[in-house]
PDB file of C-alpha atoms and ligand atoms in Angstrom:
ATOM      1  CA  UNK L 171     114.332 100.145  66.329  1.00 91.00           C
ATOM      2  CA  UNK L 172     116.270 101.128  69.580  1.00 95.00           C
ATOM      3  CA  UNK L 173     120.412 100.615  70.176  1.00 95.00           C
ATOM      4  CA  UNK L 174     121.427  97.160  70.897  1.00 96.00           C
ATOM      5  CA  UNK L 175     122.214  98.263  74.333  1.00 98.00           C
ATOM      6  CA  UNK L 176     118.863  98.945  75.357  1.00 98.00           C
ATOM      7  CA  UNK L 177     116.737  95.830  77.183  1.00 98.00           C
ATOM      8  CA  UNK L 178     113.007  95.829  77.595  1.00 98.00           C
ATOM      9  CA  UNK L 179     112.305  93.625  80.522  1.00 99.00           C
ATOM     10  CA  UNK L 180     108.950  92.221  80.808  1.00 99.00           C
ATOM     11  CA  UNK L 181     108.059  91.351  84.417  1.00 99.00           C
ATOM     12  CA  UNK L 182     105.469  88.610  85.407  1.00 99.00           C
ATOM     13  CA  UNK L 183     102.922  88.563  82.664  1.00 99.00           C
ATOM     14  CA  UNK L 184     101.498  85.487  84.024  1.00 98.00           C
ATOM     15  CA  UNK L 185      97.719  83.979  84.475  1.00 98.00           C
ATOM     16  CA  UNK L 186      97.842  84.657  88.131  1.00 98.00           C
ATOM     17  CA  UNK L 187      98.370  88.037  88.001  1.00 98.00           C
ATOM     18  CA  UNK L 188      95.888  88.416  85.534  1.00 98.00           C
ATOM     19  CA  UNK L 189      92.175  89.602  86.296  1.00 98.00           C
ATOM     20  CA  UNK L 190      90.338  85.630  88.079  1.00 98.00           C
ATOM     21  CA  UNK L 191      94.017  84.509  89.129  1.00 98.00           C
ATOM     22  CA  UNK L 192      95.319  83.326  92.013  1.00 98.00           C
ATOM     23  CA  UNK L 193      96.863  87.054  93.017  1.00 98.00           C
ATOM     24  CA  UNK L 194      94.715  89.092  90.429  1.00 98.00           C
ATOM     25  CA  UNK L 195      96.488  92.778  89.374  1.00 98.00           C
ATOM     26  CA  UNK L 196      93.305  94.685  88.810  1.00 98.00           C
ATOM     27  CA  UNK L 197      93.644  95.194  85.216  1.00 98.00           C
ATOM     28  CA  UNK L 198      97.036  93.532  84.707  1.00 98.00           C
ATOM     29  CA  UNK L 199      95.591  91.920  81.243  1.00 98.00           C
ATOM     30  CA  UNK L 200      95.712  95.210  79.846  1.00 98.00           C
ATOM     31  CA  UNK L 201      99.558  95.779  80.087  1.00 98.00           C
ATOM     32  CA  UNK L 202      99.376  92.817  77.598  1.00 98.00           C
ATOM     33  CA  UNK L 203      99.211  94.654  74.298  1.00 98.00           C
ATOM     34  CA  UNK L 204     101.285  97.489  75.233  1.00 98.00           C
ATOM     35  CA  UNK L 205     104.366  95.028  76.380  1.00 98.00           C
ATOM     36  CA  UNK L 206     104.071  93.616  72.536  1.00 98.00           C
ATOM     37  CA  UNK L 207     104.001  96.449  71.234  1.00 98.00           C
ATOM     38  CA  UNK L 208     107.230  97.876  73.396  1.00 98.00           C
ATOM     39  CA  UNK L 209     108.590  94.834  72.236  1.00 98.00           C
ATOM     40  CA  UNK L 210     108.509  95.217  68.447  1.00 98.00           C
ATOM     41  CA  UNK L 211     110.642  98.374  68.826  1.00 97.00           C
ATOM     42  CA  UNK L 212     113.577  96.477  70.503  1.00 98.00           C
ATOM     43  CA  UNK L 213     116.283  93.924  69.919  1.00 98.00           C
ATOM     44  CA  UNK L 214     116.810  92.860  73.059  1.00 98.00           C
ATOM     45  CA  UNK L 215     114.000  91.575  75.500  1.00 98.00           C
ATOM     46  CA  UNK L 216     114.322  89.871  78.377  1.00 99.00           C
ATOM     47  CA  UNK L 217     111.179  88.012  80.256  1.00 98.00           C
ATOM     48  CA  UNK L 218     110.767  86.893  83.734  1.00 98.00           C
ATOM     49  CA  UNK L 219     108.605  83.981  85.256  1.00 98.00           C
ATOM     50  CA  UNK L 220     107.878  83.628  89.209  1.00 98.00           C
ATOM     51  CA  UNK L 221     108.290  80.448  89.683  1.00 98.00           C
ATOM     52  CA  UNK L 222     107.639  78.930  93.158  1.00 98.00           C
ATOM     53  CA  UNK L 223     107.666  75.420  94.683  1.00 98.00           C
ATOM     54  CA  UNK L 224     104.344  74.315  96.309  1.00 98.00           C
ATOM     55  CA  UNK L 225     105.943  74.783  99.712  1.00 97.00           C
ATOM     56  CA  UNK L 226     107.167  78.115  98.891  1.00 98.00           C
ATOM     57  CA  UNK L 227     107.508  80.618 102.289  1.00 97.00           C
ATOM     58  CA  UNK L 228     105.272  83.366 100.998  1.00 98.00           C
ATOM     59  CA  UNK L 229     102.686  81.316 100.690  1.00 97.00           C
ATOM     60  CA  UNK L 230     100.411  81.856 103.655  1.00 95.00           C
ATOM     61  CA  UNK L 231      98.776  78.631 103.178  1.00 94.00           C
ATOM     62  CA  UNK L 232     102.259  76.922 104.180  1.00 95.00           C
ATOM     63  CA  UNK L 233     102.297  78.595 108.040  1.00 93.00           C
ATOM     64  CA  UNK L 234      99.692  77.260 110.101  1.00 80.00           C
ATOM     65  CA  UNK L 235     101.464  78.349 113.148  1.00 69.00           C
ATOM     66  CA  UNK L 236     100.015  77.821 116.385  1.00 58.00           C
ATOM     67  CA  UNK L 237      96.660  80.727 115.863  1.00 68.00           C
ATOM     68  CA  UNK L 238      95.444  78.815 112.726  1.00 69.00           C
ATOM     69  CA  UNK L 239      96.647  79.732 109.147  1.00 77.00           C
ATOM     70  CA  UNK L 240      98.086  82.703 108.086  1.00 87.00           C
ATOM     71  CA  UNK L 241      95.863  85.134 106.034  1.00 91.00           C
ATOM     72  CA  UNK L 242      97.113  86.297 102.668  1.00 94.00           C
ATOM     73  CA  UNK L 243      98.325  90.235 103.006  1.00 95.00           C
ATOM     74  CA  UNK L 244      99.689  89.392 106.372  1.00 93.00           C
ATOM     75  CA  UNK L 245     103.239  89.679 106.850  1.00 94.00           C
ATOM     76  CA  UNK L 246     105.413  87.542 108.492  1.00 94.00           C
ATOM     77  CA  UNK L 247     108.898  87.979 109.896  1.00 94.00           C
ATOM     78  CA  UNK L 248     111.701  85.908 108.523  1.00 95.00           C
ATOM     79  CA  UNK L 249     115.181  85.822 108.451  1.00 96.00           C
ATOM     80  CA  UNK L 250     115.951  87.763 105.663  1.00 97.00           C
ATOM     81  CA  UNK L 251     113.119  90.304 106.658  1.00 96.00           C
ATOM     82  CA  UNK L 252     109.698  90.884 106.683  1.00 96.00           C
ATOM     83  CA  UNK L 253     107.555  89.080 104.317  1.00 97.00           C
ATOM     84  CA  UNK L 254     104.150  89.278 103.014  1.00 97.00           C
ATOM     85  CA  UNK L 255     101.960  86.214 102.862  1.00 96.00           C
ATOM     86  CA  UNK L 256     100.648  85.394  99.539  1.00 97.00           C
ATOM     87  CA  UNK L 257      97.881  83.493  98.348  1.00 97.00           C
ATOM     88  CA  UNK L 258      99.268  80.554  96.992  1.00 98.00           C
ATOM     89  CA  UNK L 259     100.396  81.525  93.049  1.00 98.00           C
ATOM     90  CA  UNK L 260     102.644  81.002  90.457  1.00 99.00           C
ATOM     91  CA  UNK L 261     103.226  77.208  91.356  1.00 98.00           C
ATOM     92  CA  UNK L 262     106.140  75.194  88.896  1.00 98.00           C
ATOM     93  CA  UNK L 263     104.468  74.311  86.044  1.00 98.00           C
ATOM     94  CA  UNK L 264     100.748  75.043  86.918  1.00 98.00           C
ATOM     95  CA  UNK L 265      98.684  77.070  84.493  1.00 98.00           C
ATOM     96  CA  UNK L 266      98.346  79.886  86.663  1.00 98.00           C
ATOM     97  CA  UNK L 267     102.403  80.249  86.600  1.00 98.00           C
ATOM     98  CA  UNK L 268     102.618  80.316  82.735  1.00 98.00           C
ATOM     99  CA  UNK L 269     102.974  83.374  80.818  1.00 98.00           C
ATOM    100  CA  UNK L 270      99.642  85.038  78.895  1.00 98.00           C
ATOM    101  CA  UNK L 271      98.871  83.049  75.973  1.00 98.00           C
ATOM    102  CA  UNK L 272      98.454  86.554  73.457  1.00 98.00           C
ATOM    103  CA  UNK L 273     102.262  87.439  74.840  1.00 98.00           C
ATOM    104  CA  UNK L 274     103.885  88.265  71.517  1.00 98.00           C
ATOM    105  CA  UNK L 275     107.393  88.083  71.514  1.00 98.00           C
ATOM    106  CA  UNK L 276     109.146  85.427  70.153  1.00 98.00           C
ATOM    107  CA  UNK L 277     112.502  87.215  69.556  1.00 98.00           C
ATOM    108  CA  UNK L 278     113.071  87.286  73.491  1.00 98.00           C
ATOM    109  CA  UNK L 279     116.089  86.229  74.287  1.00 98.00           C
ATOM    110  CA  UNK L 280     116.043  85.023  77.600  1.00 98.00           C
ATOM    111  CA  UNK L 281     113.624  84.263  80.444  1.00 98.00           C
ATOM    112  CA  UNK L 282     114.836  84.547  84.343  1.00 98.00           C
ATOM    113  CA  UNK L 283     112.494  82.557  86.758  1.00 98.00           C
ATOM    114  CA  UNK L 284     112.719  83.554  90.267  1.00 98.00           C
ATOM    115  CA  UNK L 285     111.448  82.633  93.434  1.00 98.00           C
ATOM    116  CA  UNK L 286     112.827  78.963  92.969  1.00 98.00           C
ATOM    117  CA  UNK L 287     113.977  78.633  96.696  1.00 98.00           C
ATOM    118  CA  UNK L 288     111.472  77.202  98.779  1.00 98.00           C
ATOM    119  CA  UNK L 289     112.692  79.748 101.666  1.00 98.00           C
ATOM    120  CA  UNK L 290     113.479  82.737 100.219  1.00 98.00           C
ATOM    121  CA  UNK L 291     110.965  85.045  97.777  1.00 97.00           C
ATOM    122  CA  UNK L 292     112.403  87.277  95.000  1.00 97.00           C
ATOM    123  CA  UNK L 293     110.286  89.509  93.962  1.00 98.00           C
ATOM    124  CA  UNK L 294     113.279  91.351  92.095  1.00 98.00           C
ATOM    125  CA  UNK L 295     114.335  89.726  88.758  1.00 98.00           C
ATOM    126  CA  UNK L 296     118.200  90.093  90.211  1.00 98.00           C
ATOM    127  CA  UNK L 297     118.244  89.632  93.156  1.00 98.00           C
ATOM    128  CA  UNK L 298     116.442  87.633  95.740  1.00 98.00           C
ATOM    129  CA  UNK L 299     114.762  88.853  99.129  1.00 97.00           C
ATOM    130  CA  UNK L 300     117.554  87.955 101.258  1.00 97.00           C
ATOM    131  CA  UNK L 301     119.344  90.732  99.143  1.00 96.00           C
ATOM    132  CA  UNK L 302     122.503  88.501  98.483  1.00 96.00           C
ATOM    133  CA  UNK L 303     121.483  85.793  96.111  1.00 97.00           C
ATOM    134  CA  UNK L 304     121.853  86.613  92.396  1.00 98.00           C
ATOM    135  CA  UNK L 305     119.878  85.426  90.285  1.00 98.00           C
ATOM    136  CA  UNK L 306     122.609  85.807  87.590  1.00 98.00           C
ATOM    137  CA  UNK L 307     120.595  88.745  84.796  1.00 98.00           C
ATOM    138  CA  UNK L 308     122.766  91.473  85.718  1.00 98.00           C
ATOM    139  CA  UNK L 309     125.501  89.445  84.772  1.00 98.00           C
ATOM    140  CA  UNK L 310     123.884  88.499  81.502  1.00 98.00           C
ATOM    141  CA  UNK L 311     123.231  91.629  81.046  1.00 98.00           C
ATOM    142  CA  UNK L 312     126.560  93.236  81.163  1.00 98.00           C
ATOM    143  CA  UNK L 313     127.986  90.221  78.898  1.00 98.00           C
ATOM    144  CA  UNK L 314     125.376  91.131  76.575  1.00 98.00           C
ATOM    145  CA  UNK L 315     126.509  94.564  76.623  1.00 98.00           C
ATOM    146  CA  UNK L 316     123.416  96.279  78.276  1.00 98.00           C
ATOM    147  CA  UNK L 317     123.266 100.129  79.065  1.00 98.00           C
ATOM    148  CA  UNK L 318     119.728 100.735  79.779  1.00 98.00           C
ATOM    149  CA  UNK L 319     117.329  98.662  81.352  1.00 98.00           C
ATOM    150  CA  UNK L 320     113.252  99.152  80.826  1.00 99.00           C
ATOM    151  CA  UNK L 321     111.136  97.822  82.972  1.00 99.00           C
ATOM    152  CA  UNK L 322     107.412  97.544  82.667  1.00 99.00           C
ATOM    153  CA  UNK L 323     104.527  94.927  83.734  1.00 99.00           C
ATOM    154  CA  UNK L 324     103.063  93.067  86.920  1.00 98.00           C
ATOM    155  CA  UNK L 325     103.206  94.151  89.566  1.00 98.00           C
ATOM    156  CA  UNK L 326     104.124  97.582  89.420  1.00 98.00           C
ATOM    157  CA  UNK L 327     104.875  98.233  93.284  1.00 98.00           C
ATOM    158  CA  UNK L 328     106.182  94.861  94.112  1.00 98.00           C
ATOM    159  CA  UNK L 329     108.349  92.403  91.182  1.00 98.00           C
ATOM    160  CA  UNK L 330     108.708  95.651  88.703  1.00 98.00           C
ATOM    161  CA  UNK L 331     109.638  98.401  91.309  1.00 98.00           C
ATOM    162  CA  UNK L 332     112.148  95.654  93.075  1.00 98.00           C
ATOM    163  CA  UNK L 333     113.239  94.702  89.871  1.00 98.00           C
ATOM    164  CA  UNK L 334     113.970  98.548  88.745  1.00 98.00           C
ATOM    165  CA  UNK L 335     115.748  99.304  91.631  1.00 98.00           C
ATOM    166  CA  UNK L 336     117.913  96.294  91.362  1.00 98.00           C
ATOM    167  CA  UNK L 337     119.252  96.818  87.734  1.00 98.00           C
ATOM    168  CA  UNK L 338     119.967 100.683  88.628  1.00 98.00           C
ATOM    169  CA  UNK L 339     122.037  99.373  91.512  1.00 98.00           C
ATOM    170  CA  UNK L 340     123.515  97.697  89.098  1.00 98.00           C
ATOM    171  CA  UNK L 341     124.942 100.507  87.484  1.00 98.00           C
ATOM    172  CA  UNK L 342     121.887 100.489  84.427  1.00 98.00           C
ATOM    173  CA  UNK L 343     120.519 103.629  83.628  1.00 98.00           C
ATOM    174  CA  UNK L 344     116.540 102.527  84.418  1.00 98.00           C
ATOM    175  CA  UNK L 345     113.018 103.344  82.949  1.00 98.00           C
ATOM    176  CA  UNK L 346     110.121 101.964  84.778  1.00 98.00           C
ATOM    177  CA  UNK L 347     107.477 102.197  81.744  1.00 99.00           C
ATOM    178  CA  UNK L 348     103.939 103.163  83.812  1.00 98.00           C
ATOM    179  CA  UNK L 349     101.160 102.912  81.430  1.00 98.00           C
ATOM    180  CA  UNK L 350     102.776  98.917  80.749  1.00 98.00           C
ATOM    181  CA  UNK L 351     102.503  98.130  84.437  1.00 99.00           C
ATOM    182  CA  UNK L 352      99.757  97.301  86.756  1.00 98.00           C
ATOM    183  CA  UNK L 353     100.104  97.683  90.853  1.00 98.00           C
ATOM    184  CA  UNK L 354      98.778  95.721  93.784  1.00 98.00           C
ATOM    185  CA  UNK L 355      98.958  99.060  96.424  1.00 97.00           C
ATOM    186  CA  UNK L 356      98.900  97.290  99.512  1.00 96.00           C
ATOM    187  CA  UNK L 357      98.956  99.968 102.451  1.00 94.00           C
ATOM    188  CA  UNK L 358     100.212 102.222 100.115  1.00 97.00           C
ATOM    189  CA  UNK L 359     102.926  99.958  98.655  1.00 97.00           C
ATOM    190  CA  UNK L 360     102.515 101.913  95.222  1.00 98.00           C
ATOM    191  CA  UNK L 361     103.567 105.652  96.694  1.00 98.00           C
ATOM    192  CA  UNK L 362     105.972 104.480  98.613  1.00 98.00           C
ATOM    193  CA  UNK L 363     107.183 102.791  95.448  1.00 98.00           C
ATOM    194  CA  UNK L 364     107.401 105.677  93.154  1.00 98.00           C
ATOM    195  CA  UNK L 365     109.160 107.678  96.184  1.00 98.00           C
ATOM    196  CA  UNK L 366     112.102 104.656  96.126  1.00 98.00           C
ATOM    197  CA  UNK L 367     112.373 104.514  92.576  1.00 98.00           C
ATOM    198  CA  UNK L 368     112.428 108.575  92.141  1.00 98.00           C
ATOM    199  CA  UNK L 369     115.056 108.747  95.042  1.00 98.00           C
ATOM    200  CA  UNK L 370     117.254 106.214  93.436  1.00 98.00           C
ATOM    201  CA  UNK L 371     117.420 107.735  90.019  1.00 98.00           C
ATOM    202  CA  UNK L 372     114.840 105.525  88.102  1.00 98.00           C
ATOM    203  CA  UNK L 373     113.007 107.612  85.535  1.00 98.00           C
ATOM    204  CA  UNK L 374     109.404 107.194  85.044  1.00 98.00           C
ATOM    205  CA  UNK L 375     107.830 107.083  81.510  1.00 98.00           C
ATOM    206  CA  UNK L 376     104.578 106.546  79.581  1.00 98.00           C
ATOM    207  CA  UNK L 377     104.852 103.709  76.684  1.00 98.00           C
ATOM    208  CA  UNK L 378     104.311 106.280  73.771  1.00 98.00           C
ATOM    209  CA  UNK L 379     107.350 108.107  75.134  1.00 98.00           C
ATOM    210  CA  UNK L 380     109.274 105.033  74.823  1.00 98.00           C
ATOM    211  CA  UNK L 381     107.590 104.022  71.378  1.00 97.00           C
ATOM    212  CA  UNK L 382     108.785 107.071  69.877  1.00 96.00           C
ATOM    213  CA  UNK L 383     112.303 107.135  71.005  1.00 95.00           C
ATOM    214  CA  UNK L 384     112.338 110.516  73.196  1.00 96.00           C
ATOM    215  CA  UNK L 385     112.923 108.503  76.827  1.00 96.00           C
TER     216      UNK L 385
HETATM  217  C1  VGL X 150     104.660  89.422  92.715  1.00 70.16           C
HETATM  218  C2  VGL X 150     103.856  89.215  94.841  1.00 70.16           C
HETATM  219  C3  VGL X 150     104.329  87.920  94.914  1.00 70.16           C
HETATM  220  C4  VGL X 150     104.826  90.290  91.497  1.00 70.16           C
HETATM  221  C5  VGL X 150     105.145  88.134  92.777  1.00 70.16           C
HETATM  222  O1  VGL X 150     105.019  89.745  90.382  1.00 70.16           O
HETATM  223  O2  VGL X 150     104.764  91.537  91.644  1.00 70.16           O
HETATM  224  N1  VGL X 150     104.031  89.958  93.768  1.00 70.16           N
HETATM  225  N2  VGL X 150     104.969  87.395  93.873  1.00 70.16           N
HETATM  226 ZN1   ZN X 151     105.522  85.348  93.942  1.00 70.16          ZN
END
């Protein structure tokens, strides 16, 4: 069993992501068994939901605009930045938004949704896409007495990288856990990914490494 102060944070491991969902990770049902198997080897774990209102603004159903509807994997530029355009996914309280039924973790401790504001996305688990709004876990997590942070499931490149980057700006020594994530790679959204995460100090590991206590 790992220190107290380490959190395993398990990112998204909802029916849309999963392989026939509404914004299938090619393989992302195979992270699965290796999250609950991360899990049994620590105290602390933390979960995350994205959890959107029907007339969320990454939705590219909700801009018909005056060319006809948005496609999904378009982007779109908003206030706060450019945004992709998602198929419509993780919608309050839908199946699609609930977390995989084989999930095996009942000592989590707590579960963030994000992506609650109808006009701002968050793909990070801290903070939202407008890069202000908290969404209150690294404050948990220093109360809770956190040191390291590891982060591993869907998808890699978007809610785990963001996610990553955000608790090591936080001042948490970060592992993004590979082998327990899945990626999108859109236009080469997964290398330019790894190159953000290595520049900012997150380490990269493989699940065994973490099983047996050497990362
Ligand atoms: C995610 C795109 C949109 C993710 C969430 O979990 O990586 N990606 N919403
Ligand atoms: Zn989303």
């Amino acid at each position: 069993m790992r220190s107290a102060d380490d959190v395993l944070l398990l990112i998204d491991l909802q029916y849309d992501f999963m392989p026939g969902g509404a914004l299938a990770v090619a393989r992302g049902d195979e992270v699965v068994p290796v999250a609950n198997r991360l899990a049994q080897g620590f105290r602390h774990v933390v979960l995350t939901q994205d959890w959107h209102p029907a007339e969320h603004v990454s939705f590219a159903a909700n801009h018909a605009g005056d060319h006809g509807q948005r496609t999904p994997f378009e982007t779109l530029s908003l206030p706060y930045g450019e945004q992709v355009l998602w198929p419509t996914h993780c919608v309050q309280g839908t199946e699609g938004a609930a977390l995989h039924r084989d999930l095996d973790v009942p000592h989590a401790r707590a579960l963030i949704r994000k992506g609650h504001h109808a006009d701002v996305d968050s793909y990070s688990a801290f903070l939202e896409a407008d890069r202000t709004t908290p969404t209150g876990l690294a404050g948990y997590l220093r109360e809770t007495g956190a040191k390291r942070v590891y982060c591993c499931g869907l998808a890699t490149d978007y809610c785990v990288a963001w996610s990553a980057l955000d608790a090591r700006a936080a001042g948490f020594e970060t592992v993004l856990i590979e082998d327990a994530s899945r990626a999108i790679d859109l236009n080469g959204s997964l290398a330019a990914a790894w190159e953000q995460l290595q520049a900012a100090g997150v380490k990269r590991a493989q699940s065994a490494d973490v099983l047996a206590g050497t990362v």
